[in-house]
Short mmCIF file of C-alpha atoms in Angstrom, two decimals:
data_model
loop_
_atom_site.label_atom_id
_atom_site.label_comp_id
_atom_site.label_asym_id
_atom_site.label_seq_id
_atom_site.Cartn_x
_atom_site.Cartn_y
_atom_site.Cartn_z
CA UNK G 1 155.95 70.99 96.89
CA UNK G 2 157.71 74.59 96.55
CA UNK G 3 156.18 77.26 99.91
CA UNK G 4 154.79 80.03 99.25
CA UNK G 5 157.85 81.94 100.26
CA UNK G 6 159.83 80.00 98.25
CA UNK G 7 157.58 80.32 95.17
CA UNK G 8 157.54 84.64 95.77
CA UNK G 9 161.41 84.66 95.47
CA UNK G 10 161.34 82.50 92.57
CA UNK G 11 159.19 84.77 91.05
CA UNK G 12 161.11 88.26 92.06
CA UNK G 13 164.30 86.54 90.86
CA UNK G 14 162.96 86.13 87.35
CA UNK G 15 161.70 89.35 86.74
CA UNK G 16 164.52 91.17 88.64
CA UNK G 17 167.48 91.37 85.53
CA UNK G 18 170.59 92.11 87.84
CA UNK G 19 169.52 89.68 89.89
CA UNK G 20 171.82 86.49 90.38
CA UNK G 21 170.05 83.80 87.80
CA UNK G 22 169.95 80.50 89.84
CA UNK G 23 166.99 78.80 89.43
CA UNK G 24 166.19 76.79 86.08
CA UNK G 25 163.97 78.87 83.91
CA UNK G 26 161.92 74.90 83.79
CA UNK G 27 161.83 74.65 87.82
CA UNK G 28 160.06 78.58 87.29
CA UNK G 29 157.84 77.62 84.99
CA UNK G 30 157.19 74.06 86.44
CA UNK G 31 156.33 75.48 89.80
CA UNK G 32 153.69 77.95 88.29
CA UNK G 33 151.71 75.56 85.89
CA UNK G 34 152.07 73.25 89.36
CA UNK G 35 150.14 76.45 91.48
CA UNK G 36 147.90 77.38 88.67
CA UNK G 37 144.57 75.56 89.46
CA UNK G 38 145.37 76.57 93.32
CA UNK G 39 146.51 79.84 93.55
CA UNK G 40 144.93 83.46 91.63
CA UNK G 41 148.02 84.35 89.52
CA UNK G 42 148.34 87.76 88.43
CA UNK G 43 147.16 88.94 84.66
CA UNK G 44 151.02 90.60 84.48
CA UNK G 45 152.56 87.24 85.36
CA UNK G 46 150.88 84.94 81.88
CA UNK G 47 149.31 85.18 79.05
CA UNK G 48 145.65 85.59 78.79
CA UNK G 49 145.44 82.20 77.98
CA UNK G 50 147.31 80.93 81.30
CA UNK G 51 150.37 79.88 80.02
CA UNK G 52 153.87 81.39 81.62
CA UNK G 53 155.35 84.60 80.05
CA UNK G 54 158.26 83.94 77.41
CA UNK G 55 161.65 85.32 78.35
CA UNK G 56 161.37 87.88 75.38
CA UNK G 57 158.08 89.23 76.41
CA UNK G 58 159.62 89.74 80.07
CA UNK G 59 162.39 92.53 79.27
CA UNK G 60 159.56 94.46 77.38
CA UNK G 61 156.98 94.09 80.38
CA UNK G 62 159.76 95.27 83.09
CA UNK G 63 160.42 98.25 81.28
CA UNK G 64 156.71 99.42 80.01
CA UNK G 65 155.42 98.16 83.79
CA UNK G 66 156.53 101.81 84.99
CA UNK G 67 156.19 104.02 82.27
CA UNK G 68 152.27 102.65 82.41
CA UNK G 69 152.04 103.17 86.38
CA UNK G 70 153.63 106.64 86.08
CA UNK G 71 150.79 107.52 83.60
CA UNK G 72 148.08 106.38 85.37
CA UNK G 73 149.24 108.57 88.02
CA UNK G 74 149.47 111.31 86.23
CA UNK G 75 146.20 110.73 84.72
CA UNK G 76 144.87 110.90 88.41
CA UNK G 77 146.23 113.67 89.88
CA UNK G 78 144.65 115.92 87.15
CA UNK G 79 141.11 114.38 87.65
CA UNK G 80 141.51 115.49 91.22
CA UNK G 81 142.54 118.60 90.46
CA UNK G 82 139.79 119.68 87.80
CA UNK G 83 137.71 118.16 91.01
CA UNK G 84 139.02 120.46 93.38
CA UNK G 85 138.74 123.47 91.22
CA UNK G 86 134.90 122.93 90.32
CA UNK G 87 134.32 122.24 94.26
CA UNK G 88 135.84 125.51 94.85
CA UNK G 89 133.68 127.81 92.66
CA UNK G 90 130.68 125.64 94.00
CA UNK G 91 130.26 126.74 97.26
CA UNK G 92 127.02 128.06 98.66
CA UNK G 93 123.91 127.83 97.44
CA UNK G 94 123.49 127.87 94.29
CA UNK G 95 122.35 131.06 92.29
CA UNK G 96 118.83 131.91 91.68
CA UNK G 97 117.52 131.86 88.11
CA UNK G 98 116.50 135.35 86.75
CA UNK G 99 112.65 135.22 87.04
CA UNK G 100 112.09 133.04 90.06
CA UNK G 101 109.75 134.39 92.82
CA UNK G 102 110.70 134.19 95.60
CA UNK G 103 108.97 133.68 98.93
CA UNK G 104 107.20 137.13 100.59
CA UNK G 105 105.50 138.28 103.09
CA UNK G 106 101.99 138.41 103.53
CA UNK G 107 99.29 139.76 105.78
CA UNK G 108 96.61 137.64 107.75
CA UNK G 109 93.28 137.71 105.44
CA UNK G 110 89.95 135.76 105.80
CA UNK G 111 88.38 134.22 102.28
CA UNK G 112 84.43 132.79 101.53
CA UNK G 113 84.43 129.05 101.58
CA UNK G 114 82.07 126.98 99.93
CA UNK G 115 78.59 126.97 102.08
CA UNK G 116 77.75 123.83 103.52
CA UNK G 117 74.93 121.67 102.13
CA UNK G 118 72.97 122.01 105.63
CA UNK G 119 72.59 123.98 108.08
CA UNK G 120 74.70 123.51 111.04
CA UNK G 121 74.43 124.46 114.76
CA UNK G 122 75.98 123.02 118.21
CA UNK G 123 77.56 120.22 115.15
CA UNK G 124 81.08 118.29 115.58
CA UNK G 125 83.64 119.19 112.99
CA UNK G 126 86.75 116.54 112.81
CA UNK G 127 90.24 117.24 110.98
CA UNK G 128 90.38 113.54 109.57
CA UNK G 129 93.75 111.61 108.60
CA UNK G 130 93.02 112.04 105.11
CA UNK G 131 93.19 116.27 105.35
CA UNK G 132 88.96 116.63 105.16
CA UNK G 133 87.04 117.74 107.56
CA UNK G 134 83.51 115.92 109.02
CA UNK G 135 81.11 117.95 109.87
CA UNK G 136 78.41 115.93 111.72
CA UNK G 137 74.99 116.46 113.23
CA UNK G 138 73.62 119.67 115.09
CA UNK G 139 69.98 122.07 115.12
CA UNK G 140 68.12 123.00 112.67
CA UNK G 141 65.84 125.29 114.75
CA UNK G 142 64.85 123.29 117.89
CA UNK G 143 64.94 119.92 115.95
CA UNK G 144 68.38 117.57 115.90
CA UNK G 145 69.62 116.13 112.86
CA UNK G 146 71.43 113.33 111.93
CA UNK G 147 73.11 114.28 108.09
CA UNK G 148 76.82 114.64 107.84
CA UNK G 149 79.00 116.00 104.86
CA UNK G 150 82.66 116.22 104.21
CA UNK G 151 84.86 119.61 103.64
CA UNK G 152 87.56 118.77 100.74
CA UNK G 153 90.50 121.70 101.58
CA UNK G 154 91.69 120.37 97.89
CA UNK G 155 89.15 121.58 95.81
CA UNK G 156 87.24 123.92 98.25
CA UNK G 157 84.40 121.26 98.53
CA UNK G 158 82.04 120.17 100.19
CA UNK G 159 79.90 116.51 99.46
CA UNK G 160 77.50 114.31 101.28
CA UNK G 161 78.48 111.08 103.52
CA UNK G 162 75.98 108.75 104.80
CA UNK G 163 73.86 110.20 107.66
CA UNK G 164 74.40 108.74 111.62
CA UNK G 165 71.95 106.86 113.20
CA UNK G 166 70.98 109.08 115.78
CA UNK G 167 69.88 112.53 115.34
CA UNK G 168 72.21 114.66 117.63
CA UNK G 169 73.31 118.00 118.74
CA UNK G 170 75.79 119.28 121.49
CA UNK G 171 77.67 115.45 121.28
CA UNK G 172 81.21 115.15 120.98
CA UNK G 173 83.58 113.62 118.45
CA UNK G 174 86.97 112.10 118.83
CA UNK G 175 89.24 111.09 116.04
CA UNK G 176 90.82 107.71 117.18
CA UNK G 177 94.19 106.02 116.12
CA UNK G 178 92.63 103.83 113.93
CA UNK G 179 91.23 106.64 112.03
CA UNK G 180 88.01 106.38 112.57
CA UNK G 181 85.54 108.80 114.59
CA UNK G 182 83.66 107.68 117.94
CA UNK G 183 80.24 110.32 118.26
CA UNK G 184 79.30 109.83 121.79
CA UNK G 185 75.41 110.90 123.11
CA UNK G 186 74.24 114.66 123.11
CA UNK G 187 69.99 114.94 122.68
CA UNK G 188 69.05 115.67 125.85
CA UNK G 189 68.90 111.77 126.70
CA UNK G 190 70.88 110.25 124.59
CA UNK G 191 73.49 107.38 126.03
CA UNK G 192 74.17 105.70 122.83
CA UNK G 193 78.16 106.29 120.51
CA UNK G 194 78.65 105.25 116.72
CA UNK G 195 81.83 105.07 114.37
CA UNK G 196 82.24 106.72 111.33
CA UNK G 197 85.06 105.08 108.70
CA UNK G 198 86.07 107.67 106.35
CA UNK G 199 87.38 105.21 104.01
CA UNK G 200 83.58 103.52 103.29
CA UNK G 201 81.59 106.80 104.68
CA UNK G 202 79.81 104.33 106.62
CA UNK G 203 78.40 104.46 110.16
CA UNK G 204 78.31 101.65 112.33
CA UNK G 205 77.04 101.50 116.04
CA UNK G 206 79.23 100.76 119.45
CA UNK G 207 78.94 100.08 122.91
CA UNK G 208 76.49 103.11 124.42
CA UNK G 209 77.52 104.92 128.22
CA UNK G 210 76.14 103.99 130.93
CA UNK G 211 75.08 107.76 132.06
CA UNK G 212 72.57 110.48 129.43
CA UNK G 213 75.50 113.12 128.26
CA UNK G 214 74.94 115.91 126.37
CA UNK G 215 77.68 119.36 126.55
CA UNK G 216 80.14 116.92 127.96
CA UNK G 217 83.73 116.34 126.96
CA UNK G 218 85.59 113.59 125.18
CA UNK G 219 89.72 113.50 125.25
CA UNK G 220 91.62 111.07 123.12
CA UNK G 221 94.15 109.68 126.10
CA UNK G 222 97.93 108.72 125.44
CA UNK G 223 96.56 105.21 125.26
CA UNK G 224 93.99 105.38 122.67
CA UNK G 225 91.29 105.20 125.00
CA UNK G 226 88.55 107.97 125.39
CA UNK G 227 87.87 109.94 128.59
CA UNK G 228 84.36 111.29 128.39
CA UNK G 229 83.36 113.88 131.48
CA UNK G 230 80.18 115.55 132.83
CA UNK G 231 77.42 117.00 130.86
CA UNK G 232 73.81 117.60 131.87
CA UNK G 233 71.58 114.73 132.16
CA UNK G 234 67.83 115.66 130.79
CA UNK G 235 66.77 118.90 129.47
CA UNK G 236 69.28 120.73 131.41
CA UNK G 237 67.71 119.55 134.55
CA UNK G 238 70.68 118.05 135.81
CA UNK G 239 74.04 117.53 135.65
CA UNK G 240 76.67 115.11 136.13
CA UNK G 241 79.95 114.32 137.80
CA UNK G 242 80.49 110.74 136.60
CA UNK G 243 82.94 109.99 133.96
CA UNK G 244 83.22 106.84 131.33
CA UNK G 245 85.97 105.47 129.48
CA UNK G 246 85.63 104.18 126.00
CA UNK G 247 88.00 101.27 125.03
CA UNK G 248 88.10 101.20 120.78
CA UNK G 249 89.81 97.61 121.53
CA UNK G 250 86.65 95.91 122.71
CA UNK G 251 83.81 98.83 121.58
CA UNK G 252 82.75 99.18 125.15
CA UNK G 253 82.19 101.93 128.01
CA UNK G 254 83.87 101.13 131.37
CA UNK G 255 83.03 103.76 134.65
CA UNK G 256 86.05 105.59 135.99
CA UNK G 257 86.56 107.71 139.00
CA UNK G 258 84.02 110.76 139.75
CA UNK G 259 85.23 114.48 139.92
CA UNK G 260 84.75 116.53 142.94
CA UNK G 261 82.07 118.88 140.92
CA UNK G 262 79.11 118.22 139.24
CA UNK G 263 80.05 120.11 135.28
CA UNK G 264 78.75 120.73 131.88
CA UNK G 265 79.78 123.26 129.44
CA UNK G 266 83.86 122.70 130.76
CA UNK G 267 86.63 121.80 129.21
CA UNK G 268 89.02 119.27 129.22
CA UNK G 269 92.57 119.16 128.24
CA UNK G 270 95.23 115.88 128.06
CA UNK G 271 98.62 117.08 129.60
CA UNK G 272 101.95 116.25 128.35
CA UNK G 273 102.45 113.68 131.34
CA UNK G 274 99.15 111.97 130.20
CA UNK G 275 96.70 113.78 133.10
CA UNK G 276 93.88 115.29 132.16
CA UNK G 277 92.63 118.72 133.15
CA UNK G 278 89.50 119.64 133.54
CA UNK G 279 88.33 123.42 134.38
CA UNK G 280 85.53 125.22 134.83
CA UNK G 281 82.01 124.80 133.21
CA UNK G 282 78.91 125.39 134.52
CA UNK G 283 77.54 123.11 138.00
CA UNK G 284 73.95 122.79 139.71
CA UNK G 285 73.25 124.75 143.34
CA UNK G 286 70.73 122.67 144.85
CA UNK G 287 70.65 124.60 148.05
CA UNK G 288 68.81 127.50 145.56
CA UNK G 289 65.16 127.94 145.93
CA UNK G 290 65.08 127.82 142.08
CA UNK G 291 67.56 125.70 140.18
CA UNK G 292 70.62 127.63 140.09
CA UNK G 293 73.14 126.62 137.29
CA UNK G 294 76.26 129.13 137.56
CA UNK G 295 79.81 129.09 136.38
CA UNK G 296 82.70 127.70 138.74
CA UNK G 297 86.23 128.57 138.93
CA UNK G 298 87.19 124.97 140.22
CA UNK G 299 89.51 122.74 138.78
CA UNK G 300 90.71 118.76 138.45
CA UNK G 301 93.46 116.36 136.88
CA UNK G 302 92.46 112.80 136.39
CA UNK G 303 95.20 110.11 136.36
CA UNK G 304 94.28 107.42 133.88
CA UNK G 305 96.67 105.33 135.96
CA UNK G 306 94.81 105.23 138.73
CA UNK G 307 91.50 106.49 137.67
CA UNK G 308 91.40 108.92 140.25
CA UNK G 309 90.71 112.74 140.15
CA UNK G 310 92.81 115.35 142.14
CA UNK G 311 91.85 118.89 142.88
CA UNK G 312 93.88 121.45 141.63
CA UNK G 313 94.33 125.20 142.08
CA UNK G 314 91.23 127.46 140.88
CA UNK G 315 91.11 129.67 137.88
CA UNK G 316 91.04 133.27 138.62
CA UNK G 317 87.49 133.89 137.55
CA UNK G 318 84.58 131.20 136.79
CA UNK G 319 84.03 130.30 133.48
CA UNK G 320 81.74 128.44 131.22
CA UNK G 321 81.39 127.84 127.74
CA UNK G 322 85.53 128.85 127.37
CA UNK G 323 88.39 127.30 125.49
CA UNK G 324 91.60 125.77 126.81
CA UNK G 325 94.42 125.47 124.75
CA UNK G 326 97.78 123.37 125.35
CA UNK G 327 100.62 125.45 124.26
CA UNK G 328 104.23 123.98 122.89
CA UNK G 329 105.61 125.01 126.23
CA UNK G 330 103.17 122.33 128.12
CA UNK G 331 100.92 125.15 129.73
CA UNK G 332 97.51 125.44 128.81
CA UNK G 333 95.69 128.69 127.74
CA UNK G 334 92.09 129.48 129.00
CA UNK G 335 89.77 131.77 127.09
CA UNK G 336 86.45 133.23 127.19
CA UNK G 337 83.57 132.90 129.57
CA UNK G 338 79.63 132.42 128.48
CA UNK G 339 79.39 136.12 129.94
CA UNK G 340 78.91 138.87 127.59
CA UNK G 341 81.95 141.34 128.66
CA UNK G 342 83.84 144.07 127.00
CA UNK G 343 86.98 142.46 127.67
CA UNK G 344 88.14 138.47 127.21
CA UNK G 345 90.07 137.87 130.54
CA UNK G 346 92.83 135.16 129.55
CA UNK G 347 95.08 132.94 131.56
CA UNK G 348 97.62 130.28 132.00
CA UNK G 349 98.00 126.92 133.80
CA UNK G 350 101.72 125.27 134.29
CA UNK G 351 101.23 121.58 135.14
CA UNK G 352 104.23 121.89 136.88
CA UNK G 353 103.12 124.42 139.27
CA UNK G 354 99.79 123.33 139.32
CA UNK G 355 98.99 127.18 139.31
CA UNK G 356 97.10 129.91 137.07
CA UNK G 357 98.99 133.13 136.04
CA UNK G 358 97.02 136.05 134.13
CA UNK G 359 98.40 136.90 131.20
CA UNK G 360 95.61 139.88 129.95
CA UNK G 361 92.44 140.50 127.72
CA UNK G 362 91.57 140.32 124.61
CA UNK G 363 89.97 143.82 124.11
CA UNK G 364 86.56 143.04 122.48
CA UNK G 365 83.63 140.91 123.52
CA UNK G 366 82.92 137.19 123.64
CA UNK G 367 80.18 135.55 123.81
CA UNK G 368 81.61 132.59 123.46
CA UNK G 369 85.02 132.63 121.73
CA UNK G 370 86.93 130.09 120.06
CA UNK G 371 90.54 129.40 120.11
CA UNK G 372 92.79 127.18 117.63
CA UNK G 373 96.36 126.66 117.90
CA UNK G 374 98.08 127.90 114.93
CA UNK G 375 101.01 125.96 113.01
CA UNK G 376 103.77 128.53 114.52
CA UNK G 377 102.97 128.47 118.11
CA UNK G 378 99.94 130.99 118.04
CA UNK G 379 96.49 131.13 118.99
CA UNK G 380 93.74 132.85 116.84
CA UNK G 381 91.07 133.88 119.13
CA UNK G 382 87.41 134.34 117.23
CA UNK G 383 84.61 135.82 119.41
CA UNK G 384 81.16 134.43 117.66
CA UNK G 385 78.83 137.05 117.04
CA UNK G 386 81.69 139.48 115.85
CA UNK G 387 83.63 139.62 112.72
CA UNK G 388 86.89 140.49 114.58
CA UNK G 389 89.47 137.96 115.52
CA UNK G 390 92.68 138.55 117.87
CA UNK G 391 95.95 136.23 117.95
CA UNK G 392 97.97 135.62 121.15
CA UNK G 393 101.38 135.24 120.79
CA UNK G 394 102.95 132.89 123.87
CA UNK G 395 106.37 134.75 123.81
CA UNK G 396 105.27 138.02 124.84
CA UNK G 397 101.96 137.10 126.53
CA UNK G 398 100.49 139.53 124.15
CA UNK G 399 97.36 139.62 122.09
CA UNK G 400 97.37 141.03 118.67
CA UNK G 401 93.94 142.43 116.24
CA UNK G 402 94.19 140.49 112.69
CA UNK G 403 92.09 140.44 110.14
CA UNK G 404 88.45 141.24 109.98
CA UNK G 405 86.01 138.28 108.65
CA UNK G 406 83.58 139.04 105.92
CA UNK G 407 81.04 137.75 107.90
CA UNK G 408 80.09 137.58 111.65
CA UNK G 409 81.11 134.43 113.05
CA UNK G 410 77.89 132.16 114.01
CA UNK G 411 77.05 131.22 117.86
CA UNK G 412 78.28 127.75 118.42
CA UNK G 413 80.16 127.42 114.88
CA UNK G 414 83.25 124.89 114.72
CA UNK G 415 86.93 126.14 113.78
CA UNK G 416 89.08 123.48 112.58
CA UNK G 417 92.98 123.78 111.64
CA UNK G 418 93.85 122.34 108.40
CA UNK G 419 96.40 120.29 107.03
CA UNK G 420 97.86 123.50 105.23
CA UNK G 421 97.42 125.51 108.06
CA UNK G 422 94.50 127.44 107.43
CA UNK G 423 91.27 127.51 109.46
CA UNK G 424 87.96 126.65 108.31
CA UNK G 425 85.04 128.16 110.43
CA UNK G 426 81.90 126.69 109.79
CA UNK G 427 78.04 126.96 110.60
CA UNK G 428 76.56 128.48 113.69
CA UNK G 429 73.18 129.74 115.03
CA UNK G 430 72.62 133.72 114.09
CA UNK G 431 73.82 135.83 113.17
CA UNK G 432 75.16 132.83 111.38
CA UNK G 433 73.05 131.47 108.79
CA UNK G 434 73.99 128.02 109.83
CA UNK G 435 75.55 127.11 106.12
CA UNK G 436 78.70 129.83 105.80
CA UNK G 437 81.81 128.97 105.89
CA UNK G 438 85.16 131.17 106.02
CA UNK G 439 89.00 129.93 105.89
CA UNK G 440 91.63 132.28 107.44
CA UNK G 441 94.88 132.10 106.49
CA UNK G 442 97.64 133.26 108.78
CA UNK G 443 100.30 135.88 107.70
CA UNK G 444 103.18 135.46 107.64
CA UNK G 445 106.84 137.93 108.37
#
């Protein structure tokens, strides 16, 4: 059996000319047609058919062999150059088309939305997965109702979903991972929670507190669970310092730690390292002759890890009925008070400090105000019972007029950020008329 090494000198002995001739042509041949069926041989070495290369087709391969390779090569180094070339005059982007808009700026402007199909005051309004907005329950007059409707940003819409079960007003809602939304108590006495599914517009009823809530808070946690705080308990008559978690897992309400303070009417904001803050609100003085429900300046951080509550520094004035806004930076910004006041004192709390800085007013009065984070970092400020609104700008600590609304904004209305960053303010108590609705739509430089 001929090696390999001696079969590759073989070979580059035949087609080498000037090379010494000292192999049979027969041994050649004998030793390929021996290989064939074991070894790939080379389309330049035999015919198409397999068979070994005459002796007169050889001289004629050796000399076209390099003539072909030296075209080839040629052939190549003009592709690349023609490539070259058209990379060169390609570079940037590429040129605008005579005619094309292009992007400019605009100014801040408010716009009528579509009225809702009932009249809504102290109502939820929830941004769902699907880019609509829930609007849910509320007071017509003194009496709570139970019908919900959908806002469709798409077509400016708004249509009927199935009413809850309960009649309520002053509850909250919480949009959880699953997409649904848990409506937890509010009426005075209520204790009982419900699910709405935005994909069958159906409501369905869940595990109810253990404690009456109403003007209490609900925060989605970092672990899907819900944190509901405080509220009064009764017509007003009391108030709570209990809290409840909601577990979406199992449908049921577990007790957690109590805060320090008896609140309603506070707020309550999850932290970037999964705390929760809770500030302010409104707490009963039972050492009054006559009940004696005032604003507090107090605050508290629960730790879902150990279902514990720690104090924390105080604001710099008490406040009720505010809004408290986590920022990109991980502060939080505090607005408003439930006092009537020519100016909106405003300030900030670093969970790293655990401290409160003042950071200015909002020139105009509030009674309340509502803030919403805005797509590029600021805060649009809306005082209900004024058409004005103000936005805060985190880099400079400064507040900013923008544009008027067409309407005055109603006590107790929801604003809700949409998908395309607008905001859609909706309902209210007078001077609302507890249907309006108004988008504004941030400028832009």
């Amino acid at each position: 059996m001929t090696s390999d090494r001696q079969f590759e000198a073989l070979l580059r002995s035949w087609f080498d000319e000037s090379a010494p001739s000292g192999n049979p042509r027969d041994l050649l041949e004998s030793v390929v047609t021996a290989t064939g069926g074991t070894r790939p041989r080379a389309a330049w070495l035999v015919r198409l058919r397999g068979e070994p290369m005459p002796e007169t087709d050889r001289s004629r391969l050796n000399r076209s062999v390099p003539l072909a390779i030296a075209a080839t090569g040629l052939v190549v180094a003009v592709l690349v150059a023609i490539g070259l070339v058209l990379r060169s005059t390609n570079v940037g982007p590429p040129p605008v088309p005579t005619g094309t808009p292009q992007p400019t700026s605009h100014a801040a402007a408010w716009t009528a939305a579509a009225s809702m199909l009932t009249q809504h005051y102290g109502h939820t309004a929830t941004l769902l997965a699907d880019g609509r907005v829930l609007v849910a329950g509320g007071l017509i007059g003194q009496t709570g109702i139970a019908s919900a409707e959908l806002y469709d940003p798409r077509n400016g819409t708004w249509t009927a979903t199935r009413d809850m079960l309960t009649p309520r007003f002053f509850a909250t809602a919480t949009l959880l991972r699953n997409g649904r939304v848990l409506v937890s108590a509010g009426t005075y006495d209520q204790t009982s929670a419900e699910l709405y599914d935005p994909s069958t517009g159906t409501w369905t009823a869940t595990g109810s507190m253990a404690t009456p809530r109403q003007l209490h808070t609900a925060t989605l946690l970092s672990d899907g669970r819900v944190l509901v705080v405080g509220g009064t308990v009764g017509d007003y008559s009391g108030v709570t310092a209990t809290a409840e978690l909601y577990d979406p897992t199992s449908g049921l309400w577990n007790a957690t730690g109590s805060m320090a303070t008896d609140r309603w009417l506070h707020t309550a904001t999850l932290l970037p390292d999964g705390t929760v803050l809770v500030a302010g609100g409104r707490t009963y003085n039972p050492n009054a002759s006559t009940p004696d429900l005032r604003s507090v300046d107090s605050a508290e951080l629960y730790d879902p890890r150990t279902g514990s509550w720690t104090e924390t520094t105080s604001m710099a004035v008490p406040r009720s009925a505010h809004d408290a806004t986590p920022l990109a930076d991980g502060t939080v910004l505090v607005t408003g008070t439930d006092n009537t006041a020519t100016t909106l004192p405003v300030e900030l709390y670093d969970p790293r400090s655990g401290s409160w800085t003042l950071v200015g007013s909002a020139n105009f009065a509030g009674y309340p105000d509502s803030a919403t984070l805005l797509d590029d970092g600021t805060v649009l400020l809306v005082s209900f019972g004024h058409e004005g609104a103000w936005v805060y700008y985190p880099s400079s600590g400064s507040w900013t007029a923008t544009a008027t609304a067409s309407i005055a904004v109603g006590l107790a209305a929801t604003a809700t950020l949409l998908a395309d960053g607008t905001v859609l303010v909706a309902g209210g108590d007078p001077p609302g008329d507890g249907v309006s609705a108004s988008l504004y739509h941030p400028g832009s430089p």
